[in-house]
């Protein structure tokens, strides 16, 4: 039952990911990527990472991809055919190289020893709930959390400075 | 119960699709989307290992990856807007001033 659900979700995720490459319009690519994000969120719930599943939807699909779509619509680029003018051979090299990368990754995965998932602890102590993530974040990982905050502030200022028109006050 | 290797295999597949996209696409924004796809593939590995080992650290790492991805998207899209203003093009081959 769980395996059947996994296969369905995995097929959706991979199909949406391939659609990102197939589509010529970046807007459709971005919308298709939202499908991959949603499918991954289901997998996170299956792995009992409820908090990360919610963050995936809220931050990735809700904020980052909306930012992408915003920029795509803002630029409103003419639908030029983006042909590869330089180094056309790279395109034909990409698929064999991707196959090689995939073969290496699958070899590693094949060597992984399958371990059983630990038994669920009922209640708040289970790994992956907001409670357990919060406790770890504000005790053991407090410094990385604060550094992430500084990083986001820097990104905010950097984005404003970079996207500003020259000569604007 | 779904075995651990299935999750790792799926995340390897997603990472490879993203890496392939970076090679074959020529639209700057699509390449950026493929990078996000690669980040998601890695995130799935981290969450799967965190779930199977019963350790919350992997999920915190994913949390940090998402924060960095948000920062990267904001700065990267600002750079794309800036390049588009100067060159009126989204093709990566048009932004080659640094190339010898």
PDB file of C-alpha atoms in Angstrom:
ATOM      1  CA  UNK A   1       0.000   0.000   0.000  1.00  0.00           C
ATOM      2  CA  UNK A   2       2.676   2.437   1.056  1.00  0.00           C
ATOM      3  CA  UNK A   3       4.890   1.273  -1.790  1.00  0.00           C
ATOM      4  CA  UNK A   4       2.101   1.854  -4.301  1.00  0.00           C
ATOM      5  CA  UNK A   5       1.651   5.407  -2.973  1.00  0.00           C
ATOM      6  CA  UNK A   6       5.411   5.960  -3.189  1.00  0.00           C
ATOM      7  CA  UNK A   7       5.490   4.812  -6.818  1.00  0.00           C
ATOM      8  CA  UNK A   8       2.587   7.072  -7.797  1.00  0.00           C
ATOM      9  CA  UNK A   9       4.149  10.099  -6.091  1.00  0.00           C
ATOM     10  CA  UNK A  10       7.601   9.327  -7.504  1.00  0.00           C
ATOM     11  CA  UNK A  11       6.202   9.095 -11.033  1.00  0.00           C
ATOM     12  CA  UNK A  12       4.460  12.460 -10.580  1.00  0.00           C
ATOM     13  CA  UNK A  13       7.665  14.034  -9.239  1.00  0.00           C
ATOM     14  CA  UNK A  14       9.849  12.718 -12.069  1.00  0.00           C
ATOM     15  CA  UNK A  15       7.289  13.559 -14.767  1.00  0.00           C
ATOM     16  CA  UNK A  16       6.969  17.123 -13.472  1.00  0.00           C
ATOM     17  CA  UNK A  17      10.769  17.414 -13.292  1.00  0.00           C
ATOM     18  CA  UNK A  18      11.143  16.228 -16.885  1.00  0.00           C
ATOM     19  CA  UNK A  19       8.416  18.645 -17.938  1.00  0.00           C
ATOM     20  CA  UNK A  20      10.588  21.468 -16.551  1.00  0.00           C
ATOM     21  CA  UNK A  21      13.149  20.557 -19.203  1.00  0.00           C
ATOM     22  CA  UNK A  22      10.690  19.881 -22.014  1.00  0.00           C
ATOM     23  CA  UNK A  23       8.754  23.141 -21.829  1.00  0.00           C
ATOM     24  CA  UNK A  24      10.154  26.022 -23.859  1.00  0.00           C
ATOM     25  CA  UNK A  25       8.345  28.758 -21.954  1.00  0.00           C
ATOM     26  CA  UNK A  26      10.006  29.303 -18.541  1.00  0.00           C
ATOM     27  CA  UNK A  27       6.617  30.111 -17.028  1.00  0.00           C
ATOM     28  CA  UNK A  28       5.401  26.565 -17.700  1.00  0.00           C
ATOM     29  CA  UNK A  29       8.678  25.221 -16.368  1.00  0.00           C
ATOM     30  CA  UNK A  30       8.161  27.105 -13.106  1.00  0.00           C
ATOM     31  CA  UNK A  31       4.576  25.888 -12.782  1.00  0.00           C
ATOM     32  CA  UNK A  32       5.714  22.335 -13.443  1.00  0.00           C
ATOM     33  CA  UNK A  33       8.363  22.627 -10.747  1.00  0.00           C
ATOM     34  CA  UNK A  34       5.594  23.385  -8.260  1.00  0.00           C
ATOM     35  CA  UNK A  35       4.253  19.891  -9.064  1.00  0.00           C
ATOM     36  CA  UNK A  36       7.613  18.371  -8.119  1.00  0.00           C
ATOM     37  CA  UNK A  37       7.673  20.380  -4.876  1.00  0.00           C
ATOM     38  CA  UNK A  38       4.170  19.221  -3.926  1.00  0.00           C
ATOM     39  CA  UNK A  39       5.025  15.576  -4.664  1.00  0.00           C
ATOM     40  CA  UNK A  40       8.184  15.845  -2.548  1.00  0.00           C
ATOM     41  CA  UNK A  41       6.119  17.321   0.248  1.00  0.00           C
ATOM     42  CA  UNK A  42       3.950  14.171   0.231  1.00  0.00           C
ATOM     43  CA  UNK A  43       7.101  12.067   0.481  1.00  0.00           C
ATOM     44  CA  UNK A  44       8.271  14.148   3.456  1.00  0.00           C
ATOM     45  CA  UNK A  45       5.007  13.360   5.228  1.00  0.00           C
ATOM     46  CA  UNK A  46       5.563   9.665   4.470  1.00  0.00           C
ATOM     47  CA  UNK A  47       9.002  10.027   6.075  1.00  0.00           C
ATOM     48  CA  UNK A  48       7.335  11.590   9.135  1.00  0.00           C
ATOM     49  CA  UNK A  49       8.891  15.011   8.582  1.00  0.00           C
ATOM     50  CA  UNK A  50       5.668  16.986   8.882  1.00  0.00           C
ATOM     51  CA  UNK A  51       7.316  20.312   9.666  1.00  0.00           C
ATOM     52  CA  UNK A  52       9.636  20.166   6.668  1.00  0.00           C
ATOM     53  CA  UNK A  53       6.684  19.141   4.480  1.00  0.00           C
ATOM     54  CA  UNK A  54       4.802  22.277   5.516  1.00  0.00           C
ATOM     55  CA  UNK A  55       7.903  24.457   5.052  1.00  0.00           C
ATOM     56  CA  UNK A  56       8.397  22.934   1.618  1.00  0.00           C
ATOM     57  CA  UNK A  57       4.935  24.044   0.509  1.00  0.00           C
ATOM     58  CA  UNK A  58       4.955  27.430   2.251  1.00  0.00           C
ATOM     59  CA  UNK A  59       8.485  28.572   1.454  1.00  0.00           C
ATOM     60  CA  UNK A  60       9.363  26.747  -1.761  1.00  0.00           C
ATOM     61  CA  UNK A  61       6.071  26.643  -3.618  1.00  0.00           C
ATOM     62  CA  UNK A  62       4.596  29.673  -1.904  1.00  0.00           C
ATOM     63  CA  UNK A  63       7.512  32.092  -1.836  1.00  0.00           C
ATOM     64  CA  UNK A  64      10.466  31.080  -3.993  1.00  0.00           C
ATOM     65  CA  UNK A  65       8.529  29.910  -7.040  1.00  0.00           C
ATOM     66  CA  UNK A  66       6.115  32.827  -6.807  1.00  0.00           C
ATOM     67  CA  UNK A  67       9.212  35.052  -6.923  1.00  0.00           C
ATOM     68  CA  UNK A  68      10.358  33.218 -10.055  1.00  0.00           C
ATOM     69  CA  UNK A  69       6.964  33.589 -11.725  1.00  0.00           C
ATOM     70  CA  UNK A  70       6.889  37.251 -10.717  1.00  0.00           C
ATOM     71  CA  UNK A  71      10.244  37.868 -12.401  1.00  0.00           C
ATOM     72  CA  UNK A  72       9.282  35.876 -15.528  1.00  0.00           C
ATOM     73  CA  UNK A  73       6.147  37.980 -15.895  1.00  0.00           C
ATOM     74  CA  UNK A  74       8.021  41.198 -15.094  1.00  0.00           C
ATOM     75  CA  UNK A  75      10.673  40.609 -17.761  1.00  0.00           C
ATOM     76  CA  UNK A  76       8.074  39.465 -20.289  1.00  0.00           C
ATOM     77  CA  UNK A  77      10.865  38.333 -22.577  1.00  0.00           C
ATOM     78  CA  UNK A  78      10.048  38.028 -26.262  1.00  0.00           C
ATOM     79  CA  UNK A  79       9.496  34.408 -27.166  1.00  0.00           C
ATOM     80  CA  UNK A  80      12.787  34.119 -28.945  1.00  0.00           C
ATOM     81  CA  UNK A  81      13.984  30.693 -29.887  1.00  0.00           C
ATOM     82  CA  UNK A  82      16.967  30.216 -27.637  1.00  0.00           C
ATOM     83  CA  UNK A  83      19.243  28.288 -29.915  1.00  0.00           C
ATOM     84  CA  UNK A  84      22.647  27.146 -28.809  1.00  0.00           C
ATOM     85  CA  UNK A  85      25.100  29.037 -30.969  1.00  0.00           C
ATOM     86  CA  UNK A  86      28.260  28.069 -29.202  1.00  0.00           C
ATOM     87  CA  UNK A  87      29.462  24.563 -28.501  1.00  0.00           C
ATOM     88  CA  UNK A  88      26.512  22.657 -29.876  1.00  0.00           C
ATOM     89  CA  UNK A  89      28.249  19.409 -29.001  1.00  0.00           C
ATOM     90  CA  UNK A  90      27.592  20.003 -25.318  1.00  0.00           C
ATOM     91  CA  UNK A  91      23.920  19.302 -25.846  1.00  0.00           C
ATOM     92  CA  UNK A  92      24.600  15.825 -27.196  1.00  0.00           C
ATOM     93  CA  UNK A  93      27.183  15.230 -24.510  1.00  0.00           C
ATOM     94  CA  UNK A  94      24.677  16.115 -21.775  1.00  0.00           C
ATOM     95  CA  UNK A  95      22.550  12.990 -21.990  1.00  0.00           C
ATOM     96  CA  UNK A  96      25.391  10.414 -21.848  1.00  0.00           C
ATOM     97  CA  UNK A  97      26.989  12.377 -19.002  1.00  0.00           C
ATOM     98  CA  UNK A  98      23.668  12.465 -17.150  1.00  0.00           C
ATOM     99  CA  UNK A  99      23.378   8.703 -17.671  1.00  0.00           C
ATOM    100  CA  UNK A 100      26.854   8.243 -16.232  1.00  0.00           C
ATOM    101  CA  UNK A 101      26.013  10.398 -13.197  1.00  0.00           C
ATOM    102  CA  UNK A 102      22.803   8.442 -12.673  1.00  0.00           C
ATOM    103  CA  UNK A 103      24.636   5.114 -12.951  1.00  0.00           C
ATOM    104  CA  UNK A 104      27.161   6.223 -10.335  1.00  0.00           C
ATOM    105  CA  UNK A 105      24.410   7.408  -7.998  1.00  0.00           C
ATOM    106  CA  UNK A 106      22.433   4.197  -8.423  1.00  0.00           C
ATOM    107  CA  UNK A 107      25.570   2.148  -7.768  1.00  0.00           C
ATOM    108  CA  UNK A 108      26.004   3.944  -4.440  1.00  0.00           C
ATOM    109  CA  UNK A 109      22.316   3.508  -3.608  1.00  0.00           C
ATOM    110  CA  UNK A 110      22.502  -0.168  -4.532  1.00  0.00           C
ATOM    111  CA  UNK A 111      25.333  -0.619  -2.049  1.00  0.00           C
ATOM    112  CA  UNK A 112      23.353   1.054   0.734  1.00  0.00           C
ATOM    113  CA  UNK A 113      22.246  -1.379   3.347  1.00  0.00           C
ATOM    114  CA  UNK A 114      18.515  -1.143   3.845  1.00  0.00           C
ATOM    115  CA  UNK A 115      17.669  -0.382   7.428  1.00  0.00           C
ATOM    116  CA  UNK A 116      14.274  -0.481   9.024  1.00  0.00           C
ATOM    117  CA  UNK A 117      12.556   2.772   9.909  1.00  0.00           C
ATOM    118  CA  UNK A 118      12.520   3.275  13.677  1.00  0.00           C
ATOM    119  CA  UNK A 119       9.278   2.646  15.512  1.00  0.00           C
ATOM    120  CA  UNK A 120       7.109   5.741  15.875  1.00  0.00           C
ATOM    121  CA  UNK A 121       7.030   7.271  19.279  1.00  0.00           C
ATOM    122  CA  UNK A 122       3.524   8.541  19.886  1.00  0.00           C
ATOM    123  CA  UNK A 123       3.080  12.102  21.012  1.00  0.00           C
ATOM    124  CA  UNK A 124       5.293  15.106  20.756  1.00  0.00           C
ATOM    125  CA  UNK A 125       8.662  13.442  21.106  1.00  0.00           C
ATOM    126  CA  UNK A 126       8.593  11.883  17.629  1.00  0.00           C
ATOM    127  CA  UNK A 127      11.324  13.148  15.328  1.00  0.00           C
ATOM    128  CA  UNK A 128      10.023  15.521  12.682  1.00  0.00           C
ATOM    129  CA  UNK A 129       7.255  17.255  14.569  1.00  0.00           C
ATOM    130  CA  UNK A 130       7.374  21.017  14.952  1.00  0.00           C
ATOM    131  CA  UNK A 131       8.192  20.492  18.616  1.00  0.00           C
ATOM    132  CA  UNK A 132      11.300  18.360  18.028  1.00  0.00           C
ATOM    133  CA  UNK A 133      12.539  20.583  15.193  1.00  0.00           C
ATOM    134  CA  UNK A 134      11.977  23.686  17.314  1.00  0.00           C
ATOM    135  CA  UNK A 135      13.795  22.314  20.329  1.00  0.00           C
ATOM    136  CA  UNK A 136      16.817  21.324  18.250  1.00  0.00           C
ATOM    137  CA  UNK A 137      16.773  24.632  16.368  1.00  0.00           C
ATOM    138  CA  UNK A 138      16.764  26.827  19.456  1.00  0.00           C
ATOM    139  CA  UNK A 139      19.217  24.834  21.556  1.00  0.00           C
ATOM    140  CA  UNK A 140      21.852  22.918  19.650  1.00  0.00           C
ATOM    141  CA  UNK A 141      21.544  24.773  16.340  1.00  0.00           C
ATOM    142  CA  UNK A 142      20.970  28.309  17.632  1.00  0.00           C
ATOM    143  CA  UNK A 143      24.077  29.801  16.001  1.00  0.00           C
ATOM    144  CA  UNK A 144      23.298  28.452  12.488  1.00  0.00           C
ATOM    145  CA  UNK A 145      19.765  29.779  12.913  1.00  0.00           C
ATOM    146  CA  UNK A 146      21.017  33.279  13.657  1.00  0.00           C
ATOM    147  CA  UNK A 147      23.562  33.108  10.840  1.00  0.00           C
ATOM    148  CA  UNK A 148      20.699  32.161   8.492  1.00  0.00           C
ATOM    149  CA  UNK A 149      18.862  35.264   9.635  1.00  0.00           C
ATOM    150  CA  UNK A 150      21.873  37.463   8.844  1.00  0.00           C
ATOM    151  CA  UNK A 151      22.214  35.732   5.479  1.00  0.00           C
ATOM    152  CA  UNK A 152      18.601  36.495   4.600  1.00  0.00           C
ATOM    153  CA  UNK A 153      19.079  40.143   5.574  1.00  0.00           C
ATOM    154  CA  UNK A 154      22.163  40.342   3.357  1.00  0.00           C
ATOM    155  CA  UNK A 155      20.252  38.745   0.478  1.00  0.00           C
ATOM    156  CA  UNK A 156      17.447  41.267   0.963  1.00  0.00           C
ATOM    157  CA  UNK A 157      19.815  44.231   0.777  1.00  0.00           C
ATOM    158  CA  UNK A 158      21.790  42.666  -2.065  1.00  0.00           C
ATOM    159  CA  UNK A 159      18.681  42.041  -4.155  1.00  0.00           C
ATOM    160  CA  UNK A 160      17.517  45.624  -3.718  1.00  0.00           C
ATOM    161  CA  UNK A 161      20.942  47.021  -4.648  1.00  0.00           C
ATOM    162  CA  UNK A 162      21.346  44.742  -7.687  1.00  0.00           C
ATOM    163  CA  UNK A 163      17.867  45.193  -9.145  1.00  0.00           C
ATOM    164  CA  UNK A 164      17.826  48.974  -8.679  1.00  0.00           C
ATOM    165  CA  UNK A 165      18.020  51.037 -11.830  1.00  0.00           C
ATOM    166  CA  UNK A 166      21.200  53.051 -12.251  1.00  0.00           C
ATOM    167  CA  UNK A 167      20.678  56.655 -11.199  1.00  0.00           C
ATOM    168  CA  UNK A 168      17.688  55.986  -8.944  1.00  0.00           C
ATOM    169  CA  UNK A 169      17.910  57.636  -5.582  1.00  0.00           C
TER     170      UNK A 169
ATOM    171  CA  UNK B   1       7.244  -0.123   4.234  1.00  0.00           C
ATOM    172  CA  UNK B   2       9.173   1.734   1.545  1.00  0.00           C
ATOM    173  CA  UNK B   3      12.878   0.834   1.609  1.00  0.00           C
ATOM    174  CA  UNK B   4      15.481   3.549   2.129  1.00  0.00           C
ATOM    175  CA  UNK B   5      17.115   2.871  -1.232  1.00  0.00           C
ATOM    176  CA  UNK B   6      13.943   3.854  -3.114  1.00  0.00           C
ATOM    177  CA  UNK B   7      14.055   7.323  -1.608  1.00  0.00           C
ATOM    178  CA  UNK B   8      17.756   7.659  -2.361  1.00  0.00           C
ATOM    179  CA  UNK B   9      17.208   6.445  -5.915  1.00  0.00           C
ATOM    180  CA  UNK B  10      14.419   8.952  -6.518  1.00  0.00           C
ATOM    181  CA  UNK B  11      16.530  11.790  -5.168  1.00  0.00           C
ATOM    182  CA  UNK B  12      19.434  10.720  -7.417  1.00  0.00           C
ATOM    183  CA  UNK B  13      17.050  10.757 -10.381  1.00  0.00           C
ATOM    184  CA  UNK B  14      15.787  14.261  -9.551  1.00  0.00           C
ATOM    185  CA  UNK B  15      19.339  15.534  -9.077  1.00  0.00           C
ATOM    186  CA  UNK B  16      20.375  14.074 -12.439  1.00  0.00           C
ATOM    187  CA  UNK B  17      17.401  15.649 -14.239  1.00  0.00           C
ATOM    188  CA  UNK B  18      18.375  19.000 -12.728  1.00  0.00           C
ATOM    189  CA  UNK B  19      22.023  18.603 -13.697  1.00  0.00           C
ATOM    190  CA  UNK B  20      21.025  17.637 -17.239  1.00  0.00           C
ATOM    191  CA  UNK B  21      18.833  20.726 -17.462  1.00  0.00           C
ATOM    192  CA  UNK B  22      21.741  22.987 -16.548  1.00  0.00           C
ATOM    193  CA  UNK B  23      23.623  21.528 -19.542  1.00  0.00           C
ATOM    194  CA  UNK B  24      20.938  21.552 -22.206  1.00  0.00           C
ATOM    195  CA  UNK B  25      18.859  24.647 -21.438  1.00  0.00           C
ATOM    196  CA  UNK B  26      19.937  28.084 -22.587  1.00  0.00           C
ATOM    197  CA  UNK B  27      17.353  30.204 -20.786  1.00  0.00           C
ATOM    198  CA  UNK B  28      18.822  31.748 -17.638  1.00  0.00           C
ATOM    199  CA  UNK B  29      15.614  31.378 -15.635  1.00  0.00           C
ATOM    200  CA  UNK B  30      15.156  27.730 -16.619  1.00  0.00           C
ATOM    201  CA  UNK B  31      18.735  26.983 -15.568  1.00  0.00           C
ATOM    202  CA  UNK B  32      17.936  28.601 -12.232  1.00  0.00           C
ATOM    203  CA  UNK B  33      14.845  26.396 -11.896  1.00  0.00           C
ATOM    204  CA  UNK B  34      17.009  23.339 -12.602  1.00  0.00           C
ATOM    205  CA  UNK B  35      19.330  24.366  -9.759  1.00  0.00           C
ATOM    206  CA  UNK B  36      16.311  24.458  -7.444  1.00  0.00           C
ATOM    207  CA  UNK B  37      15.439  20.969  -8.676  1.00  0.00           C
ATOM    208  CA  UNK B  38      18.915  19.733  -7.732  1.00  0.00           C
ATOM    209  CA  UNK B  39      18.585  21.300  -4.273  1.00  0.00           C
ATOM    210  CA  UNK B  40      15.279  19.467  -3.844  1.00  0.00           C
ATOM    211  CA  UNK B  41      16.829  16.168  -4.817  1.00  0.00           C
ATOM    212  CA  UNK B  42      19.474  16.601  -2.129  1.00  0.00           C
ATOM    213  CA  UNK B  43      16.835  17.661   0.402  1.00  0.00           C
ATOM    214  CA  UNK B  44      14.979  14.394  -0.176  1.00  0.00           C
ATOM    215  CA  UNK B  45      18.167  12.451   0.637  1.00  0.00           C
ATOM    216  CA  UNK B  46      18.637  14.386   3.868  1.00  0.00           C
ATOM    217  CA  UNK B  47      15.036  13.968   4.999  1.00  0.00           C
ATOM    218  CA  UNK B  48      15.034  10.252   4.120  1.00  0.00           C
ATOM    219  CA  UNK B  49      18.222   9.574   6.083  1.00  0.00           C
ATOM    220  CA  UNK B  50      16.937  11.692   8.967  1.00  0.00           C
ATOM    221  CA  UNK B  51      13.720   9.665   9.069  1.00  0.00           C
ATOM    222  CA  UNK B  52      15.435   6.296   8.853  1.00  0.00           C
ATOM    223  CA  UNK B  53      18.048   7.076  11.500  1.00  0.00           C
ATOM    224  CA  UNK B  54      15.580   8.831  13.790  1.00  0.00           C
ATOM    225  CA  UNK B  55      17.785  11.906  14.072  1.00  0.00           C
ATOM    226  CA  UNK B  56      16.367  15.394  13.631  1.00  0.00           C
ATOM    227  CA  UNK B  57      19.660  16.982  12.479  1.00  0.00           C
ATOM    228  CA  UNK B  58      19.054  16.121   8.827  1.00  0.00           C
ATOM    229  CA  UNK B  59      15.779  18.012   8.859  1.00  0.00           C
ATOM    230  CA  UNK B  60      17.473  21.072  10.337  1.00  0.00           C
ATOM    231  CA  UNK B  61      19.994  20.889   7.539  1.00  0.00           C
ATOM    232  CA  UNK B  62      17.100  20.892   5.060  1.00  0.00           C
ATOM    233  CA  UNK B  63      15.690  23.925   6.872  1.00  0.00           C
ATOM    234  CA  UNK B  64      18.997  25.741   6.354  1.00  0.00           C
ATOM    235  CA  UNK B  65      19.119  24.644   2.699  1.00  0.00           C
ATOM    236  CA  UNK B  66      15.666  26.134   2.155  1.00  0.00           C
ATOM    237  CA  UNK B  67      16.756  29.409   3.796  1.00  0.00           C
ATOM    238  CA  UNK B  68      19.862  29.561   1.594  1.00  0.00           C
ATOM    239  CA  UNK B  69      17.762  28.708  -1.474  1.00  0.00           C
ATOM    240  CA  UNK B  70      15.454  31.626  -0.702  1.00  0.00           C
ATOM    241  CA  UNK B  71      18.430  33.995  -0.383  1.00  0.00           C
ATOM    242  CA  UNK B  72      19.967  32.593  -3.551  1.00  0.00           C
ATOM    243  CA  UNK B  73      16.723  32.982  -5.496  1.00  0.00           C
ATOM    244  CA  UNK B  74      16.352  36.620  -4.437  1.00  0.00           C
ATOM    245  CA  UNK B  75      19.924  37.601  -5.337  1.00  0.00           C
ATOM    246  CA  UNK B  76      20.029  35.462  -8.476  1.00  0.00           C
ATOM    247  CA  UNK B  77      16.801  36.856  -9.863  1.00  0.00           C
ATOM    248  CA  UNK B  78      18.040  40.387  -9.138  1.00  0.00           C
ATOM    249  CA  UNK B  79      21.158  39.576 -11.180  1.00  0.00           C
ATOM    250  CA  UNK B  80      18.984  38.182 -13.994  1.00  0.00           C
ATOM    251  CA  UNK B  81      16.887  41.372 -14.022  1.00  0.00           C
ATOM    252  CA  UNK B  82      20.053  43.445 -14.123  1.00  0.00           C
ATOM    253  CA  UNK B  83      21.509  41.394 -17.023  1.00  0.00           C
ATOM    254  CA  UNK B  84      18.215  41.574 -18.906  1.00  0.00           C
ATOM    255  CA  UNK B  85      18.209  45.359 -18.583  1.00  0.00           C
ATOM    256  CA  UNK B  86      21.679  45.629 -20.030  1.00  0.00           C
ATOM    257  CA  UNK B  87      21.470  43.016 -22.792  1.00  0.00           C
ATOM    258  CA  UNK B  88      17.743  42.584 -23.565  1.00  0.00           C
ATOM    259  CA  UNK B  89      18.215  38.847 -23.586  1.00  0.00           C
ATOM    260  CA  UNK B  90      17.808  35.852 -21.309  1.00  0.00           C
ATOM    261  CA  UNK B  91      20.204  33.657 -23.242  1.00  0.00           C
ATOM    262  CA  UNK B  92      23.209  32.651 -21.135  1.00  0.00           C
ATOM    263  CA  UNK B  93      25.417  32.769 -24.207  1.00  0.00           C
ATOM    264  CA  UNK B  94      24.846  36.542 -24.415  1.00  0.00           C
ATOM    265  CA  UNK B  95      26.405  37.133 -20.992  1.00  0.00           C
ATOM    266  CA  UNK B  96      29.967  36.192 -21.860  1.00  0.00           C
ATOM    267  CA  UNK B  97      31.950  39.364 -21.167  1.00  0.00           C
ATOM    268  CA  UNK B  98      34.186  37.595 -18.670  1.00  0.00           C
ATOM    269  CA  UNK B  99      35.035  34.900 -21.190  1.00  0.00           C
ATOM    270  CA  UNK B 100      38.399  35.127 -22.901  1.00  0.00           C
TER     271      UNK B 100
END
